[in-house]
mmCIF file of C-alpha atoms in Angstrom:
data_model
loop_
_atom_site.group_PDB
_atom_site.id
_atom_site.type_symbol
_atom_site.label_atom_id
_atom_site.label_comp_id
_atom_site.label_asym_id
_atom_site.label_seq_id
_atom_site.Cartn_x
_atom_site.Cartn_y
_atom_site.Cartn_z
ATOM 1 C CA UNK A 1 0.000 0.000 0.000
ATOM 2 C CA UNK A 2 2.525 1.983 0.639
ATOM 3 C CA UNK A 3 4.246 1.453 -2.875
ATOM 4 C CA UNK A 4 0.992 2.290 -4.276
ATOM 5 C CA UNK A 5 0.822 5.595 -2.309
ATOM 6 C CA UNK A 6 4.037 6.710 -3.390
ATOM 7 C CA UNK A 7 2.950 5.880 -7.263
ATOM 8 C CA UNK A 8 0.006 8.204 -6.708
ATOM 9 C CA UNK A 9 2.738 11.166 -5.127
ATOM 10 C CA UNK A 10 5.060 10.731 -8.290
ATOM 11 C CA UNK A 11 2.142 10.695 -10.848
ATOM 12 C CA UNK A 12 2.553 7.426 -12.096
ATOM 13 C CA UNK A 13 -0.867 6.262 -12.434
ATOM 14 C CA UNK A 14 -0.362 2.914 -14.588
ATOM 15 C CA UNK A 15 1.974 1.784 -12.081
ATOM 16 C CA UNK A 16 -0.905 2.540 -8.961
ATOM 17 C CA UNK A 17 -3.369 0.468 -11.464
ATOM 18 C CA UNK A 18 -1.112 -2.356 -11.917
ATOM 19 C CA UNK A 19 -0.289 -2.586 -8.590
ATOM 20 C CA UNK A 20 -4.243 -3.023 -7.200
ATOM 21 C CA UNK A 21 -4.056 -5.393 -10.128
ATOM 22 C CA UNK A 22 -1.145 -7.342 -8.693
ATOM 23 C CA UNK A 23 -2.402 -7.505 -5.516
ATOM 24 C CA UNK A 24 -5.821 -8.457 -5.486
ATOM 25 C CA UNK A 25 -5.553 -11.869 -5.421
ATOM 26 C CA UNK A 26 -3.616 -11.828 -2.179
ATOM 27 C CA UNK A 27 -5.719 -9.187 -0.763
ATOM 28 C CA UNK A 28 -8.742 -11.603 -1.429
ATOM 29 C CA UNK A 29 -7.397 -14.780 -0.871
ATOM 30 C CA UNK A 30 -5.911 -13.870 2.127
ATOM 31 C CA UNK A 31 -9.038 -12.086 3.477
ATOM 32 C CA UNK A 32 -7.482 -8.253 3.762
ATOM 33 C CA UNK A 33 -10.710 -6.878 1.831
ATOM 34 C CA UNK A 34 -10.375 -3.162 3.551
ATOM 35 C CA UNK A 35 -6.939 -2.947 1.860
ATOM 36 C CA UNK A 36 -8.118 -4.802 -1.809
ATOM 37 C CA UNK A 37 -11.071 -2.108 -1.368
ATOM 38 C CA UNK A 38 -8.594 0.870 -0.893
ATOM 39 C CA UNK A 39 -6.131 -0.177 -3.407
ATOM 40 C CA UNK A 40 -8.798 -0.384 -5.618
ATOM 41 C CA UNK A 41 -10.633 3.263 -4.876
ATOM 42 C CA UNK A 42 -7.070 4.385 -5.473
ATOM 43 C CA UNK A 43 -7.034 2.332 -8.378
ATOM 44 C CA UNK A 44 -9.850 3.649 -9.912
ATOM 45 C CA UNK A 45 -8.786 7.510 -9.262
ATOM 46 C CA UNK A 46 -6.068 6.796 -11.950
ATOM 47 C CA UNK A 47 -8.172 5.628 -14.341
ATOM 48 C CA UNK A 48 -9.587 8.783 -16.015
ATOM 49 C CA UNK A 49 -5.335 9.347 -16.808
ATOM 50 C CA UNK A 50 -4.684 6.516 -18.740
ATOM 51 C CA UNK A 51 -7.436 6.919 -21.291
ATOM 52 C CA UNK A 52 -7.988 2.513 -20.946
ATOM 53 C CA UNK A 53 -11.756 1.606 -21.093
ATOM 54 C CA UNK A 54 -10.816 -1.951 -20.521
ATOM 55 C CA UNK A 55 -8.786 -0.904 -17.127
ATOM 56 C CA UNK A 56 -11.536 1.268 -16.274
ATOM 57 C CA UNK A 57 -13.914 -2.165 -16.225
ATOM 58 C CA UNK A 58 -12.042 -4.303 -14.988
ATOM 59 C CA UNK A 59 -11.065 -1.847 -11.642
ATOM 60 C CA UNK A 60 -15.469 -1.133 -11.720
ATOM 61 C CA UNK A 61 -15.634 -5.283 -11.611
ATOM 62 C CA UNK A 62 -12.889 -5.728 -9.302
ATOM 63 C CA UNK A 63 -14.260 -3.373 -6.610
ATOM 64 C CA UNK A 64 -17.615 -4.883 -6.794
ATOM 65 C CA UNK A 65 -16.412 -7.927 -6.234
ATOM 66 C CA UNK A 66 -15.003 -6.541 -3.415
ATOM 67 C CA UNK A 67 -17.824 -4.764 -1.840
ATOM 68 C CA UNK A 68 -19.933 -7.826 -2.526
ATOM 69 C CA UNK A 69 -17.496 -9.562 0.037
ATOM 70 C CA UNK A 70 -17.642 -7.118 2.553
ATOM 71 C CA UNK A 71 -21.152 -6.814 2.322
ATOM 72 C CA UNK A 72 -21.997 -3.546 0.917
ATOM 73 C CA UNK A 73 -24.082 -4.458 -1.856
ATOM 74 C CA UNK A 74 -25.256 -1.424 -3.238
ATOM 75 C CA UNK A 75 -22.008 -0.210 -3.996
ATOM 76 C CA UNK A 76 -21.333 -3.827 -5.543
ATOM 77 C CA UNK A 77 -24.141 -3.458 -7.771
ATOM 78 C CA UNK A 78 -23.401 0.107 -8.684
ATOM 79 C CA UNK A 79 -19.745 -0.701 -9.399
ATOM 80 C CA UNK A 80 -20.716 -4.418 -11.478
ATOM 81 C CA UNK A 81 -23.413 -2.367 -13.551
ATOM 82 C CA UNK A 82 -20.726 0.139 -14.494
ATOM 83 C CA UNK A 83 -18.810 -2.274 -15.654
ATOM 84 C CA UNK A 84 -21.062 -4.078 -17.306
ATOM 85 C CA UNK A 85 -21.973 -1.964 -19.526
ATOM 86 C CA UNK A 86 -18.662 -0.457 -20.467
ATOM 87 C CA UNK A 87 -17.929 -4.155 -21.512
ATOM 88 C CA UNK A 88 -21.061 -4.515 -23.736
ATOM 89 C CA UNK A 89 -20.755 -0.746 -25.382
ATOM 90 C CA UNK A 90 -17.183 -1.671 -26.425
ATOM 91 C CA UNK A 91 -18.294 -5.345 -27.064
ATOM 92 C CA UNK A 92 -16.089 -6.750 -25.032
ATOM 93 C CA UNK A 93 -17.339 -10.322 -24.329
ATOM 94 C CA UNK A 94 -14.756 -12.009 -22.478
ATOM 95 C CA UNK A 95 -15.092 -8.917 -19.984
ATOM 96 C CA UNK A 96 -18.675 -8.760 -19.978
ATOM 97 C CA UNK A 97 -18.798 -12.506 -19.104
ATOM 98 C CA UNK A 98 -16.654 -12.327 -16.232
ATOM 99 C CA UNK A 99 -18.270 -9.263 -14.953
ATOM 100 C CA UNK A 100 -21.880 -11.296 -16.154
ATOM 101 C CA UNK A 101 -20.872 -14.173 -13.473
ATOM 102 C CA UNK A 102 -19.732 -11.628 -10.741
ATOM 103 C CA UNK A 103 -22.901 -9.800 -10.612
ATOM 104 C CA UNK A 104 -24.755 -12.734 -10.580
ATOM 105 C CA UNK A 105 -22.510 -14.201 -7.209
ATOM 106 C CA UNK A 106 -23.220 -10.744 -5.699
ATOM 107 C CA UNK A 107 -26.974 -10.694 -6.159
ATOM 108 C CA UNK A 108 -26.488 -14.517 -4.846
ATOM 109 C CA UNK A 109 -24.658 -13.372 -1.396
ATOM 110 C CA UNK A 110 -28.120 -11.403 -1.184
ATOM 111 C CA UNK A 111 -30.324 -14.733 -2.225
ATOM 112 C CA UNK A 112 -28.909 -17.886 -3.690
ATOM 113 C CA UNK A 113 -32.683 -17.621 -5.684
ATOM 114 C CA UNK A 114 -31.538 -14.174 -7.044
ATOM 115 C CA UNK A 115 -28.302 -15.444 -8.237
ATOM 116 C CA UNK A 116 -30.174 -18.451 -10.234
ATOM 117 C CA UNK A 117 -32.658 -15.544 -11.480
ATOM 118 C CA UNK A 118 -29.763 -13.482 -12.513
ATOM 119 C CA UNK A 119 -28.212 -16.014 -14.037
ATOM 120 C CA UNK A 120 -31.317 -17.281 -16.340
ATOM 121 C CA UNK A 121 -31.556 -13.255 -17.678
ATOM 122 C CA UNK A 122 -28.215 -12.707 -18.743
ATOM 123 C CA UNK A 123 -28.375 -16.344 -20.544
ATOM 124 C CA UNK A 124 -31.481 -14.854 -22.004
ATOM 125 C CA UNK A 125 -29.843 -11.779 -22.962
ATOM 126 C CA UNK A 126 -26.811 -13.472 -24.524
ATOM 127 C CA UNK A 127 -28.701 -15.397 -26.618
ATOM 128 C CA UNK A 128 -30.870 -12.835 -28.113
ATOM 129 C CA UNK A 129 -27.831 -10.964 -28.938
ATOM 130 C CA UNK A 130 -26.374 -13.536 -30.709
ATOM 131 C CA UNK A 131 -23.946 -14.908 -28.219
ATOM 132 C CA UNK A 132 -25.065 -18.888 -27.967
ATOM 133 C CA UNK A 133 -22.432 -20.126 -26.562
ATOM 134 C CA UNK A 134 -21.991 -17.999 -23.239
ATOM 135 C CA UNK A 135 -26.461 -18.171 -23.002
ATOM 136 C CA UNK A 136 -25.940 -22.110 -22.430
ATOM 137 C CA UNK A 137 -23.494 -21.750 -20.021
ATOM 138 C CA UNK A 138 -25.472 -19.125 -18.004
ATOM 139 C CA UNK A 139 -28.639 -21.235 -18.716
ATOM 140 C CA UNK A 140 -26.784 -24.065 -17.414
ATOM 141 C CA UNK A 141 -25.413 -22.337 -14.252
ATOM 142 C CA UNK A 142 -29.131 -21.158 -13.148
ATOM 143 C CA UNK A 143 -30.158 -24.626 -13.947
ATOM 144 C CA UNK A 144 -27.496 -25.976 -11.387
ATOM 145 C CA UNK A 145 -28.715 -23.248 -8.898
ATOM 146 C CA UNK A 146 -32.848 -24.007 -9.705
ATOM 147 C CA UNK A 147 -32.258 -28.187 -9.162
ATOM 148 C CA UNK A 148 -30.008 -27.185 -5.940
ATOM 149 C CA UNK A 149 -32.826 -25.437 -4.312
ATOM 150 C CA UNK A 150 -35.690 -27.821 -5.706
ATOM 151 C CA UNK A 151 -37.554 -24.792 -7.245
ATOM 152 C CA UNK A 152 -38.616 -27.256 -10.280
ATOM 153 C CA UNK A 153 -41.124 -23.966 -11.068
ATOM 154 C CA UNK A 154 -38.015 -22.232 -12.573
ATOM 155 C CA UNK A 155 -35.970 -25.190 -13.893
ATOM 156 C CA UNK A 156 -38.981 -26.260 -16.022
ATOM 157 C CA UNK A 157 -38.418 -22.605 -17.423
ATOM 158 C CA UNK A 158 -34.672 -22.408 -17.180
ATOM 159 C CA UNK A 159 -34.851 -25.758 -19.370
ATOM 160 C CA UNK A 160 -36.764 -23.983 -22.246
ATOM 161 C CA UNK A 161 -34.688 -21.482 -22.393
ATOM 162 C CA UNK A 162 -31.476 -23.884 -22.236
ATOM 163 C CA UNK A 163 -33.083 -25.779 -25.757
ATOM 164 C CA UNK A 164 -33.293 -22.183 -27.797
ATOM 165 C CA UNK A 165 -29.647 -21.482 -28.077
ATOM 166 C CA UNK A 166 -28.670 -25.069 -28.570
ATOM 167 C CA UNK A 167 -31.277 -24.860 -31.060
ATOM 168 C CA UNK A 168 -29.877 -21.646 -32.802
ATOM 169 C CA UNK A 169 -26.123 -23.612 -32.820
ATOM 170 C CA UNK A 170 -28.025 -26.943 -34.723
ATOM 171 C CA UNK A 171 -27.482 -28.750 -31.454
ATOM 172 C CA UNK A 172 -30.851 -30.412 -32.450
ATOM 173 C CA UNK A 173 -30.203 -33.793 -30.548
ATOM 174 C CA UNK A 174 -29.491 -32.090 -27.315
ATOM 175 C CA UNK A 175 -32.174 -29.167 -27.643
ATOM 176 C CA UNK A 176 -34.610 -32.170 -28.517
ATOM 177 C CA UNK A 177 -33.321 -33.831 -25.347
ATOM 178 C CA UNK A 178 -33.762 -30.531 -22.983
ATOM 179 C CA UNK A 179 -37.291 -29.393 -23.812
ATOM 180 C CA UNK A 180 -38.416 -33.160 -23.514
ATOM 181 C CA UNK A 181 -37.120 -33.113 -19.977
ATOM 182 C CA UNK A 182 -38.950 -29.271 -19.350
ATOM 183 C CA UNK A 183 -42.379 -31.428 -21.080
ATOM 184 C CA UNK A 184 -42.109 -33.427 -18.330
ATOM 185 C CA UNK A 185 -41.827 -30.454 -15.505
ATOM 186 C CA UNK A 186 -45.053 -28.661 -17.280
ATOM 187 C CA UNK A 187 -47.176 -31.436 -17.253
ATOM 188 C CA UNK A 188 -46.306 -32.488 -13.855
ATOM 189 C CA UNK A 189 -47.194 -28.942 -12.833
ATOM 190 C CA UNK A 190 -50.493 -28.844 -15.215
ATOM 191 C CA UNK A 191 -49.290 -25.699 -16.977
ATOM 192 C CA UNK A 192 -50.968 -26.267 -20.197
ATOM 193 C CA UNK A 193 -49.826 -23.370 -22.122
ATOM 194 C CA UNK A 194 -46.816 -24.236 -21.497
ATOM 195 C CA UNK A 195 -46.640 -27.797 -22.597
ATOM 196 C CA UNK A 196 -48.376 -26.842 -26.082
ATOM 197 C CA UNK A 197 -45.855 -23.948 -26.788
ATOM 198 C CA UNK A 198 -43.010 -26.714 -25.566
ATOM 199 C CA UNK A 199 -44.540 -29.117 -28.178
ATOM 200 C CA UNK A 200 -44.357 -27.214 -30.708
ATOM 201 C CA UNK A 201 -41.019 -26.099 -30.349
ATOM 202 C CA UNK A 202 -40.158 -30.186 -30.133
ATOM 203 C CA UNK A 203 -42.625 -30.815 -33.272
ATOM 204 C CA UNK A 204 -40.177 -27.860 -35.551
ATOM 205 C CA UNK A 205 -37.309 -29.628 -34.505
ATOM 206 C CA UNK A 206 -38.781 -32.994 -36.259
ATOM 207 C CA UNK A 207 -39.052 -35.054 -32.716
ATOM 208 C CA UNK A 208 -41.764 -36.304 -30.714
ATOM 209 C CA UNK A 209 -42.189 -36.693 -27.010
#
């Protein structure tokens, strides 16, 4: 810390960024979030002098990952948000995943539920922007979340939406395979719309169930 004060005396603001950057790991990992949370602030004070969108996301990411830890989850929020959508205006998806997954754990330190919600409409938003591959893996990780708290309300759902994308990437076998197994969930739970639209979807895809 003190390293990174004297960076911020002598005007040397990529080496007070890299240095929050080098540290954070330890600072986390070792459970010293006060200091990853200061070297971070400081962190993001240089930002607006080295003209880096990408640095200026990953320090927004960073501290709300931070403040999620220690609890102070409107700042997390506030902080993951910004950085979210930094990372989608400059289309920056391996950014905008990670920061995708860490807003999701910090709405899930509030309500493992809300993480599994969160999860389910960024996988919804991925895919309808094209992105197939990253919507099945956030489909699949509110899935997990749904069958780990037995809400079988939502992983009926979750499964429909898991078939579309696979769908969209010809996946057909494994879409066919998905949307059979959220058939079953709708009729168990007598939601009849449901199980027609469902059908349908299965019928397009040449299968029967």
């Amino acid at each position: 810390m003190a390293t990174q004060r004297a960076a911020v005396a002598l005007g040397r603001h990529q080496v007070v960024w890299h240095l929050a950057w080098a540290l954070h790991n330890f600072h986390v990992h070792r459970g010293y979030l006060r200091d990853a949370l200061d070297s971070w602030q400081t962190a993001l004070d240089a930002t607006p002098y080295l003209s880096d969108s990408a640095v200026t996301c990953v320090t927004h990411r960073c501290l709300g990952r931070v403040c999620s830890r220690l609890g102070r989850h409107e700042e997390a929020v506030m902080h993951l948000e910004w950085a979210l959508g930094l990372a989608v205006h400059h289309r920056d998806r391996g950014e905008q995943a990670h920061t995708q997954q860490t807003l999701a754990n910090a709405w899930g330190r509030q309500d493992p539920g809300n993480e599994a919600s969160i999860l389910d409409s960024l996988g919804y938003i991925a895919h309808h922007t094209g992105d197939h591959g990253l919507a099945i893996d956030l489909f699949g990780q509110a899935l997990a979340g749904y069958r780990a708290l037995g809400h079988n309300y939502f992983v009926a759902f979750t499964l429909d939406n898991l078939g579309h994308p696979h769908a969209a990437l010809g996946h057909r076998d494994r879409a066919r395979a998905i949307w059979a197994e959220a058939l079953v969930f709708f009729r168990e739970q007598g939601r009849d719309n449901d199980v027609a639209r469902v059908q349908r979807q299965l019928d397009d895809l040449g299968g029967t169930a």
